[in-house]
């Protein structure tokens, strides 16, 4: 139990110290994002926030391998041979 408590304390202290370090190094600024600065309608497009969160959810959930394979099959198989 002592080692668990020490590990938990070390984790919290590390979180606080590393969080401050990251905030100092990668502090947000007022620059425009590439989607705004280089908007071309194809590669750089501003997305609604719900689409961004959906993309992140699909990546985290691991459904890309399922839906990616399904999309390939739907696009590669000729229209008449689908069953």
mmCIF file of N, CA, C and O in Angstrom:
data_model
loop_
_atom_site.group_PDB
_atom_site.id
_atom_site.type_symbol
_atom_site.label_atom_id
_atom_site.label_comp_id
_atom_site.label_asym_id
_atom_site.label_seq_id
_atom_site.Cartn_x
_atom_site.Cartn_y
_atom_site.Cartn_z
ATOM 1 N N UNK A 1 0.813 -1.187 0.000
ATOM 2 C CA UNK A 1 0.000 0.000 0.000
ATOM 3 C C UNK A 1 0.861 1.257 0.000
ATOM 4 O O UNK A 1 0.483 2.257 -0.589
ATOM 5 N N UNK A 2 2.011 1.180 0.609
ATOM 6 C CA UNK A 2 2.911 2.334 0.638
ATOM 7 C C UNK A 2 3.435 2.629 -0.763
ATOM 8 O O UNK A 2 3.469 3.793 -1.188
ATOM 9 N N UNK A 3 3.804 1.588 -1.500
ATOM 10 C CA UNK A 3 4.321 1.819 -2.851
ATOM 11 C C UNK A 3 3.229 2.385 -3.765
ATOM 12 O O UNK A 3 3.509 3.225 -4.619
ATOM 13 N N UNK A 4 1.997 1.950 -3.580
ATOM 14 C CA UNK A 4 0.890 2.500 -4.374
ATOM 15 C C UNK A 4 0.696 3.978 -4.073
ATOM 16 O O UNK A 4 0.532 4.801 -4.975
ATOM 17 N N UNK A 5 0.725 4.320 -2.795
ATOM 18 C CA UNK A 5 0.547 5.722 -2.395
ATOM 19 C C UNK A 5 1.686 6.592 -2.919
ATOM 20 O O UNK A 5 1.454 7.692 -3.429
ATOM 21 N N UNK A 6 2.912 6.104 -2.819
ATOM 22 C CA UNK A 6 4.053 6.852 -3.341
ATOM 23 C C UNK A 6 3.951 7.017 -4.859
ATOM 24 O O UNK A 6 4.256 8.086 -5.401
ATOM 25 N N UNK A 7 3.541 5.983 -5.536
ATOM 26 C CA UNK A 7 3.375 6.058 -6.988
ATOM 27 C C UNK A 7 2.294 7.060 -7.358
ATOM 28 O O UNK A 7 2.439 7.833 -8.309
ATOM 29 N N UNK A 8 1.199 7.070 -6.623
ATOM 30 C CA UNK A 8 0.116 8.001 -6.887
ATOM 31 C C UNK A 8 0.567 9.443 -6.645
ATOM 32 O O UNK A 8 0.269 10.343 -7.444
ATOM 33 N N UNK A 9 1.311 9.675 -5.596
ATOM 34 C CA UNK A 9 1.839 11.007 -5.307
ATOM 35 C C UNK A 9 2.824 11.439 -6.385
ATOM 36 O O UNK A 9 2.778 12.581 -6.866
ATOM 37 N N UNK A 10 3.697 10.530 -6.809
ATOM 38 C CA UNK A 10 4.645 10.846 -7.877
ATOM 39 C C UNK A 10 3.915 11.170 -9.178
ATOM 40 O O UNK A 10 4.317 12.073 -9.924
ATOM 41 N N UNK A 11 2.841 10.460 -9.451
ATOM 42 C CA UNK A 11 2.057 10.713 -10.653
ATOM 43 C C UNK A 11 1.424 12.101 -10.621
ATOM 44 O O UNK A 11 1.475 12.843 -11.606
ATOM 45 N N UNK A 12 0.865 12.483 -9.497
ATOM 46 C CA UNK A 12 0.225 13.797 -9.372
ATOM 47 C C UNK A 12 1.269 14.909 -9.474
ATOM 48 O O UNK A 12 1.066 15.914 -10.181
ATOM 49 N N UNK A 13 2.393 14.752 -8.801
ATOM 50 C CA UNK A 13 3.449 15.768 -8.864
ATOM 51 C C UNK A 13 3.991 15.876 -10.288
ATOM 52 O O UNK A 13 4.184 16.981 -10.815
ATOM 53 N N UNK A 14 4.218 14.754 -10.931
ATOM 54 C CA UNK A 14 4.687 14.764 -12.317
ATOM 55 C C UNK A 14 3.686 15.416 -13.251
ATOM 56 O O UNK A 14 4.056 16.167 -14.156
ATOM 57 N N UNK A 15 2.424 15.158 -13.030
ATOM 58 C CA UNK A 15 1.368 15.759 -13.845
ATOM 59 C C UNK A 15 1.388 17.280 -13.708
ATOM 60 O O UNK A 15 1.304 18.009 -14.701
ATOM 61 N N UNK A 16 1.510 17.755 -12.487
ATOM 62 C CA UNK A 16 1.509 19.199 -12.262
ATOM 63 C C UNK A 16 2.748 19.862 -12.858
ATOM 64 O O UNK A 16 2.654 20.897 -13.531
ATOM 65 N N UNK A 17 3.912 19.276 -12.636
ATOM 66 C CA UNK A 17 5.145 19.872 -13.147
ATOM 67 C C UNK A 17 5.206 19.806 -14.675
ATOM 68 O O UNK A 17 5.558 20.781 -15.339
ATOM 69 N N UNK A 18 4.871 18.661 -15.237
ATOM 70 C CA UNK A 18 4.922 18.512 -16.690
ATOM 71 C C UNK A 18 3.851 19.373 -17.348
ATOM 72 O O UNK A 18 4.073 19.927 -18.428
ATOM 73 N N UNK A 19 2.702 19.506 -16.711
ATOM 74 C CA UNK A 19 1.651 20.366 -17.248
ATOM 75 C C UNK A 19 2.098 21.814 -17.340
ATOM 76 O O UNK A 19 1.828 22.495 -18.332
ATOM 77 N N UNK A 20 2.764 22.298 -16.337
ATOM 78 C CA UNK A 20 3.283 23.675 -16.367
ATOM 79 C C UNK A 20 4.337 23.834 -17.456
ATOM 80 O O UNK A 20 4.375 24.850 -18.153
ATOM 81 N N UNK A 21 5.204 22.837 -17.583
ATOM 82 C CA UNK A 21 6.247 22.894 -18.610
ATOM 83 C C UNK A 21 5.635 22.930 -20.004
ATOM 84 O O UNK A 21 6.003 23.760 -20.839
ATOM 85 N N UNK A 22 4.687 22.063 -20.266
ATOM 86 C CA UNK A 22 4.049 22.011 -21.585
ATOM 87 C C UNK A 22 3.286 23.292 -21.863
ATOM 88 O O UNK A 22 3.295 23.813 -22.982
ATOM 89 N N UNK A 23 2.617 23.833 -20.857
ATOM 90 C CA UNK A 23 1.886 25.083 -21.038
ATOM 91 C C UNK A 23 2.834 26.232 -21.381
ATOM 92 O O UNK A 23 2.516 27.080 -22.205
ATOM 93 N N UNK A 24 4.001 26.241 -20.790
ATOM 94 C CA UNK A 24 4.973 27.294 -21.059
ATOM 95 C C UNK A 24 5.575 27.153 -22.456
ATOM 96 O O UNK A 24 5.740 28.129 -23.176
ATOM 97 N N UNK A 25 5.880 25.932 -22.860
ATOM 98 C CA UNK A 25 6.518 25.708 -24.157
ATOM 99 C C UNK A 25 5.518 25.838 -25.304
ATOM 100 O O UNK A 25 5.807 26.443 -26.334
ATOM 101 N N UNK A 26 4.348 25.265 -25.159
ATOM 102 C CA UNK A 26 3.360 25.241 -26.233
ATOM 103 C C UNK A 26 2.167 26.144 -25.926
ATOM 104 O O UNK A 26 1.021 25.788 -26.182
ATOM 105 N N UNK A 27 2.423 27.307 -25.410
ATOM 106 C CA UNK A 27 1.340 28.217 -25.030
ATOM 107 C C UNK A 27 0.546 28.630 -26.272
ATOM 108 O O UNK A 27 1.109 28.846 -27.340
ATOM 109 N N UNK A 28 -0.769 28.728 -26.145
ATOM 110 C CA UNK A 28 -1.573 29.158 -27.290
ATOM 111 C C UNK A 28 -1.256 30.605 -27.662
ATOM 112 O O UNK A 28 -0.922 31.425 -26.809
ATOM 113 N N UNK A 29 -1.344 30.873 -28.943
ATOM 114 C CA UNK A 29 -1.104 32.233 -29.409
ATOM 115 C C UNK A 29 -2.256 32.657 -30.326
ATOM 116 O O UNK A 29 -3.242 31.954 -30.455
ATOM 117 N N UNK A 30 -2.124 33.783 -30.946
ATOM 118 C CA UNK A 30 -3.210 34.330 -31.752
ATOM 119 C C UNK A 30 -3.059 34.046 -33.243
ATOM 120 O O UNK A 30 -3.713 34.697 -34.052
ATOM 121 N N UNK A 31 -2.174 33.126 -33.618
ATOM 122 C CA UNK A 31 -2.008 32.827 -35.038
ATOM 123 C C UNK A 31 -3.240 32.111 -35.579
ATOM 124 O O UNK A 31 -3.906 31.367 -34.875
ATOM 125 N N UNK A 32 -3.514 32.327 -36.849
ATOM 126 C CA UNK A 32 -4.630 31.636 -37.498
ATOM 127 C C UNK A 32 -4.224 30.196 -37.789
ATOM 128 O O UNK A 32 -3.062 29.908 -38.107
ATOM 129 N N UNK A 33 -5.163 29.292 -37.687
ATOM 130 C CA UNK A 33 -4.883 27.897 -37.999
ATOM 131 C C UNK A 33 -4.705 27.741 -39.507
ATOM 132 O O UNK A 33 -5.176 28.580 -40.284
ATOM 133 N N UNK A 34 -4.039 26.675 -39.968
ATOM 134 C CA UNK A 34 -3.874 26.486 -41.405
ATOM 135 C C UNK A 34 -5.199 26.411 -42.155
ATOM 136 O O UNK A 34 -5.271 26.797 -43.321
ATOM 137 N N UNK A 35 -6.255 25.925 -41.522
ATOM 138 C CA UNK A 35 -7.558 25.860 -42.188
ATOM 139 C C UNK A 35 -8.075 27.258 -42.512
ATOM 140 O O UNK A 35 -8.795 27.442 -43.489
ATOM 141 N N UNK A 36 -7.707 28.244 -41.719
ATOM 142 C CA UNK A 36 -8.111 29.623 -41.997
ATOM 143 C C UNK A 36 -7.100 30.349 -42.880
ATOM 144 O O UNK A 36 -7.470 31.067 -43.802
ATOM 145 N N UNK A 37 -5.823 30.153 -42.604
ATOM 146 C CA UNK A 37 -4.784 30.895 -43.323
ATOM 147 C C UNK A 37 -4.589 30.397 -44.751
ATOM 148 O O UNK A 37 -4.283 31.182 -45.644
ATOM 149 N N UNK A 38 -4.744 29.092 -44.979
ATOM 150 C CA UNK A 38 -4.491 28.508 -46.296
ATOM 151 C C UNK A 38 -5.749 27.913 -46.915
ATOM 152 O O UNK A 38 -5.672 26.982 -47.699
ATOM 153 N N UNK A 39 -6.904 28.444 -46.578
ATOM 154 C CA UNK A 39 -8.170 27.870 -47.042
ATOM 155 C C UNK A 39 -8.197 27.806 -48.570
ATOM 156 O O UNK A 39 -8.082 28.820 -49.249
ATOM 157 N N UNK A 40 -8.320 26.585 -49.102
ATOM 158 C CA UNK A 40 -8.395 26.410 -50.547
ATOM 159 C C UNK A 40 -9.613 25.595 -50.967
ATOM 160 O O UNK A 40 -9.818 25.326 -52.142
ATOM 161 N N UNK A 41 -10.428 25.175 -50.008
ATOM 162 C CA UNK A 41 -11.640 24.438 -50.340
ATOM 163 C C UNK A 41 -11.427 22.960 -50.574
ATOM 164 O O UNK A 41 -12.383 22.221 -50.782
ATOM 165 N N UNK A 42 -10.178 22.489 -50.557
ATOM 166 C CA UNK A 42 -9.929 21.075 -50.783
ATOM 167 C C UNK A 42 -9.091 20.465 -49.656
ATOM 168 O O UNK A 42 -9.555 19.581 -48.962
ATOM 169 N N UNK A 43 -7.887 20.931 -49.505
ATOM 170 C CA UNK A 43 -7.007 20.373 -48.474
ATOM 171 C C UNK A 43 -7.165 21.077 -47.133
ATOM 172 O O UNK A 43 -7.042 20.451 -46.087
ATOM 173 N N UNK A 44 -7.401 22.363 -47.163
ATOM 174 C CA UNK A 44 -7.549 23.144 -45.943
ATOM 175 C C UNK A 44 -8.977 23.666 -45.876
ATOM 176 O O UNK A 44 -9.327 24.637 -46.556
ATOM 177 N N UNK A 45 -9.784 23.025 -45.061
ATOM 178 C CA UNK A 45 -11.194 23.364 -44.952
ATOM 179 C C UNK A 45 -11.548 23.503 -43.470
ATOM 180 O O UNK A 45 -11.161 22.656 -42.661
ATOM 181 N N UNK A 46 -12.282 24.537 -43.141
ATOM 182 C CA UNK A 46 -12.748 24.711 -41.767
ATOM 183 C C UNK A 46 -13.923 23.761 -41.542
ATOM 184 O O UNK A 46 -14.888 23.753 -42.299
ATOM 185 N N UNK A 47 -13.810 22.913 -40.519
ATOM 186 C CA UNK A 47 -14.859 21.951 -40.207
ATOM 187 C C UNK A 47 -15.667 22.407 -39.004
ATOM 188 O O UNK A 47 -15.129 23.052 -38.093
ATOM 189 N N UNK A 48 -16.946 22.047 -38.974
ATOM 190 C CA UNK A 48 -17.715 22.301 -37.753
ATOM 191 C C UNK A 48 -17.164 21.456 -36.602
ATOM 192 O O UNK A 48 -16.600 20.380 -36.823
ATOM 193 N N UNK A 49 -17.343 21.944 -35.394
ATOM 194 C CA UNK A 49 -16.752 21.244 -34.248
ATOM 195 C C UNK A 49 -17.314 19.842 -34.078
ATOM 196 O O UNK A 49 -16.602 18.935 -33.649
ATOM 197 N N UNK A 50 -18.581 19.585 -34.434
ATOM 198 C CA UNK A 50 -19.132 18.242 -34.274
ATOM 199 C C UNK A 50 -18.447 17.258 -35.207
ATOM 200 O O UNK A 50 -18.274 16.089 -34.858
ATOM 201 N N UNK A 51 -18.017 17.685 -36.394
ATOM 202 C CA UNK A 51 -17.299 16.780 -37.301
ATOM 203 C C UNK A 51 -15.905 16.472 -36.769
ATOM 204 O O UNK A 51 -15.414 15.351 -36.900
ATOM 205 N N UNK A 52 -15.268 17.460 -36.187
ATOM 206 C CA UNK A 52 -13.930 17.241 -35.629
ATOM 207 C C UNK A 52 -13.999 16.223 -34.498
ATOM 208 O O UNK A 52 -13.193 15.290 -34.425
ATOM 209 N N UNK A 53 -14.992 16.369 -33.606
ATOM 210 C CA UNK A 53 -15.125 15.429 -32.501
ATOM 211 C C UNK A 53 -15.506 14.040 -33.001
ATOM 212 O O UNK A 53 -15.084 13.032 -32.446
ATOM 213 N N UNK A 54 -16.300 13.957 -34.071
ATOM 214 C CA UNK A 54 -16.662 12.655 -34.628
ATOM 215 C C UNK A 54 -15.438 11.958 -35.215
ATOM 216 O O UNK A 54 -15.252 10.753 -35.051
ATOM 217 N N UNK A 55 -14.588 12.705 -35.896
ATOM 218 C CA UNK A 55 -13.359 12.123 -36.439
ATOM 219 C C UNK A 55 -12.480 11.605 -35.309
ATOM 220 O O UNK A 55 -11.935 10.495 -35.390
ATOM 221 N N UNK A 56 -12.333 12.391 -34.243
ATOM 222 C CA UNK A 56 -11.536 11.942 -33.112
ATOM 223 C C UNK A 56 -12.142 10.702 -32.461
ATOM 224 O O UNK A 56 -11.423 9.767 -32.095
ATOM 225 N N UNK A 57 -13.454 10.665 -32.331
ATOM 226 C CA UNK A 57 -14.116 9.502 -31.751
ATOM 227 C C UNK A 57 -13.872 8.260 -32.595
ATOM 228 O O UNK A 57 -13.575 7.187 -32.075
ATOM 229 N N UNK A 58 -13.996 8.384 -33.908
ATOM 230 C CA UNK A 58 -13.788 7.226 -34.777
ATOM 231 C C UNK A 58 -12.345 6.741 -34.706
ATOM 232 O O UNK A 58 -12.086 5.537 -34.754
ATOM 233 N N UNK A 59 -11.394 7.664 -34.594
ATOM 234 C CA UNK A 59 -9.996 7.257 -34.477
ATOM 235 C C UNK A 59 -9.729 6.566 -33.147
ATOM 236 O O UNK A 59 -9.020 5.561 -33.089
ATOM 237 N N UNK A 60 -10.280 7.104 -32.073
ATOM 238 C CA UNK A 60 -10.061 6.519 -30.752
ATOM 239 C C UNK A 60 -10.761 5.173 -30.635
ATOM 240 O O UNK A 60 -10.225 4.216 -30.095
ATOM 241 N N UNK A 61 -11.981 5.082 -31.151
ATOM 242 C CA UNK A 61 -12.760 3.854 -31.027
ATOM 243 C C UNK A 61 -12.221 2.736 -31.909
ATOM 244 O O UNK A 61 -12.603 1.584 -31.751
ATOM 245 N N UNK A 62 -11.374 3.052 -32.862
ATOM 246 C CA UNK A 62 -10.804 2.017 -33.716
ATOM 247 C C UNK A 62 -11.744 1.545 -34.799
ATOM 248 O O UNK A 62 -11.565 0.461 -35.353
ATOM 249 N N UNK A 63 -12.744 2.332 -35.131
ATOM 250 C CA UNK A 63 -13.683 1.903 -36.165
ATOM 251 C C UNK A 63 -13.172 2.206 -37.562
ATOM 252 O O UNK A 63 -13.803 1.821 -38.541
ATOM 253 N N UNK A 64 -12.041 2.873 -37.651
ATOM 254 C CA UNK A 64 -11.483 3.163 -38.969
ATOM 255 C C UNK A 64 -11.174 1.912 -39.753
ATOM 256 O O UNK A 64 -11.379 1.857 -40.968
ATOM 257 N N UNK A 65 -10.724 0.875 -39.066
ATOM 258 C CA UNK A 65 -10.417 -0.364 -39.777
ATOM 259 C C UNK A 65 -11.681 -1.044 -40.291
ATOM 260 O O UNK A 65 -11.665 -1.706 -41.321
ATOM 261 N N UNK A 66 -12.784 -0.866 -39.609
ATOM 262 C CA UNK A 66 -14.046 -1.471 -40.048
ATOM 263 C C UNK A 66 -14.642 -0.669 -41.193
ATOM 264 O O UNK A 66 -14.954 -1.201 -42.264
ATOM 265 N N UNK A 67 -14.804 0.634 -40.983
ATOM 266 C CA UNK A 67 -15.432 1.463 -42.003
ATOM 267 C C UNK A 67 -14.518 1.684 -43.198
ATOM 268 O O UNK A 67 -14.992 1.861 -44.315
ATOM 269 N N UNK A 68 -13.212 1.689 -42.979
ATOM 270 C CA UNK A 68 -12.283 1.844 -44.098
ATOM 271 C C UNK A 68 -12.360 0.671 -45.055
ATOM 272 O O UNK A 68 -12.408 0.844 -46.278
ATOM 273 N N UNK A 69 -12.398 -0.539 -44.514
ATOM 274 C CA UNK A 69 -12.504 -1.724 -45.376
ATOM 275 C C UNK A 69 -13.848 -1.746 -46.090
ATOM 276 O O UNK A 69 -13.927 -2.103 -47.279
ATOM 277 N N UNK A 70 -14.891 -1.363 -45.429
ATOM 278 C CA UNK A 70 -16.226 -1.328 -46.043
ATOM 279 C C UNK A 70 -16.250 -0.319 -47.189
ATOM 280 O O UNK A 70 -16.799 -0.588 -48.249
ATOM 281 N N UNK A 71 -15.630 0.813 -46.987
ATOM 282 C CA UNK A 71 -15.604 1.831 -48.030
ATOM 283 C C UNK A 71 -14.830 1.351 -49.249
ATOM 284 O O UNK A 71 -15.234 1.595 -50.387
ATOM 285 N N UNK A 72 -13.720 0.687 -49.039
ATOM 286 C CA UNK A 72 -12.938 0.158 -50.159
ATOM 287 C C UNK A 72 -13.756 -0.853 -50.942
ATOM 288 O O UNK A 72 -13.788 -0.820 -52.174
ATOM 289 N N UNK A 73 -14.426 -1.746 -50.243
ATOM 290 C CA UNK A 73 -15.234 -2.757 -50.925
ATOM 291 C C UNK A 73 -16.344 -2.104 -51.724
ATOM 292 O O UNK A 73 -16.602 -2.468 -52.871
ATOM 293 N N UNK A 74 -17.005 -1.118 -51.163
ATOM 294 C CA UNK A 74 -18.099 -0.457 -51.868
ATOM 295 C C UNK A 74 -17.615 0.297 -53.099
ATOM 296 O O UNK A 74 -18.341 0.414 -54.079
ATOM 297 N N UNK A 75 -16.386 0.786 -53.081
ATOM 298 C CA UNK A 75 -15.891 1.549 -54.214
ATOM 299 C C UNK A 75 -15.194 0.680 -55.252
ATOM 300 O O UNK A 75 -15.121 1.064 -56.417
ATOM 301 N N UNK A 76 -14.682 -0.470 -54.860
ATOM 302 C CA UNK A 76 -13.942 -1.300 -55.807
ATOM 303 C C UNK A 76 -14.797 -2.354 -56.501
ATOM 304 O O UNK A 76 -14.508 -2.753 -57.614
ATOM 305 N N UNK A 77 -15.839 -2.820 -55.831
ATOM 306 C CA UNK A 77 -16.679 -3.857 -56.407
ATOM 307 C C UNK A 77 -17.614 -3.211 -57.435
ATOM 308 O O UNK A 77 -18.263 -2.216 -57.139
ATOM 309 N N UNK A 78 -17.665 -3.748 -58.653
ATOM 310 C CA UNK A 78 -18.564 -3.181 -59.665
ATOM 311 C C UNK A 78 -20.009 -3.209 -59.197
ATOM 312 O O UNK A 78 -20.432 -4.066 -58.419
ATOM 313 N N UNK A 79 -20.808 -2.271 -59.695
ATOM 314 C CA UNK A 79 -22.174 -2.056 -59.232
ATOM 315 C C UNK A 79 -23.050 -3.291 -59.423
ATOM 316 O O UNK A 79 -23.874 -3.609 -58.600
ATOM 317 N N UNK A 80 -22.903 -4.037 -60.500
ATOM 318 C CA UNK A 80 -23.773 -5.181 -60.767
ATOM 319 C C UNK A 80 -23.456 -6.416 -59.948
ATOM 320 O O UNK A 80 -24.302 -7.304 -59.821
ATOM 321 N N UNK A 81 -22.245 -6.496 -59.368
ATOM 322 C CA UNK A 81 -21.861 -7.723 -58.669
ATOM 323 C C UNK A 81 -22.096 -7.665 -57.165
ATOM 324 O O UNK A 81 -21.756 -8.595 -56.456
ATOM 325 N N UNK A 82 -22.677 -6.581 -56.656
ATOM 326 C CA UNK A 82 -22.972 -6.520 -55.222
ATOM 327 C C UNK A 82 -24.149 -7.403 -54.916
ATOM 328 O O UNK A 82 -25.101 -7.489 -55.678
ATOM 329 N N UNK A 83 -24.073 -8.074 -53.782
ATOM 330 C CA UNK A 83 -25.206 -8.939 -53.427
ATOM 331 C C UNK A 83 -25.892 -8.473 -52.186
ATOM 332 O O UNK A 83 -25.456 -7.691 -51.438
#
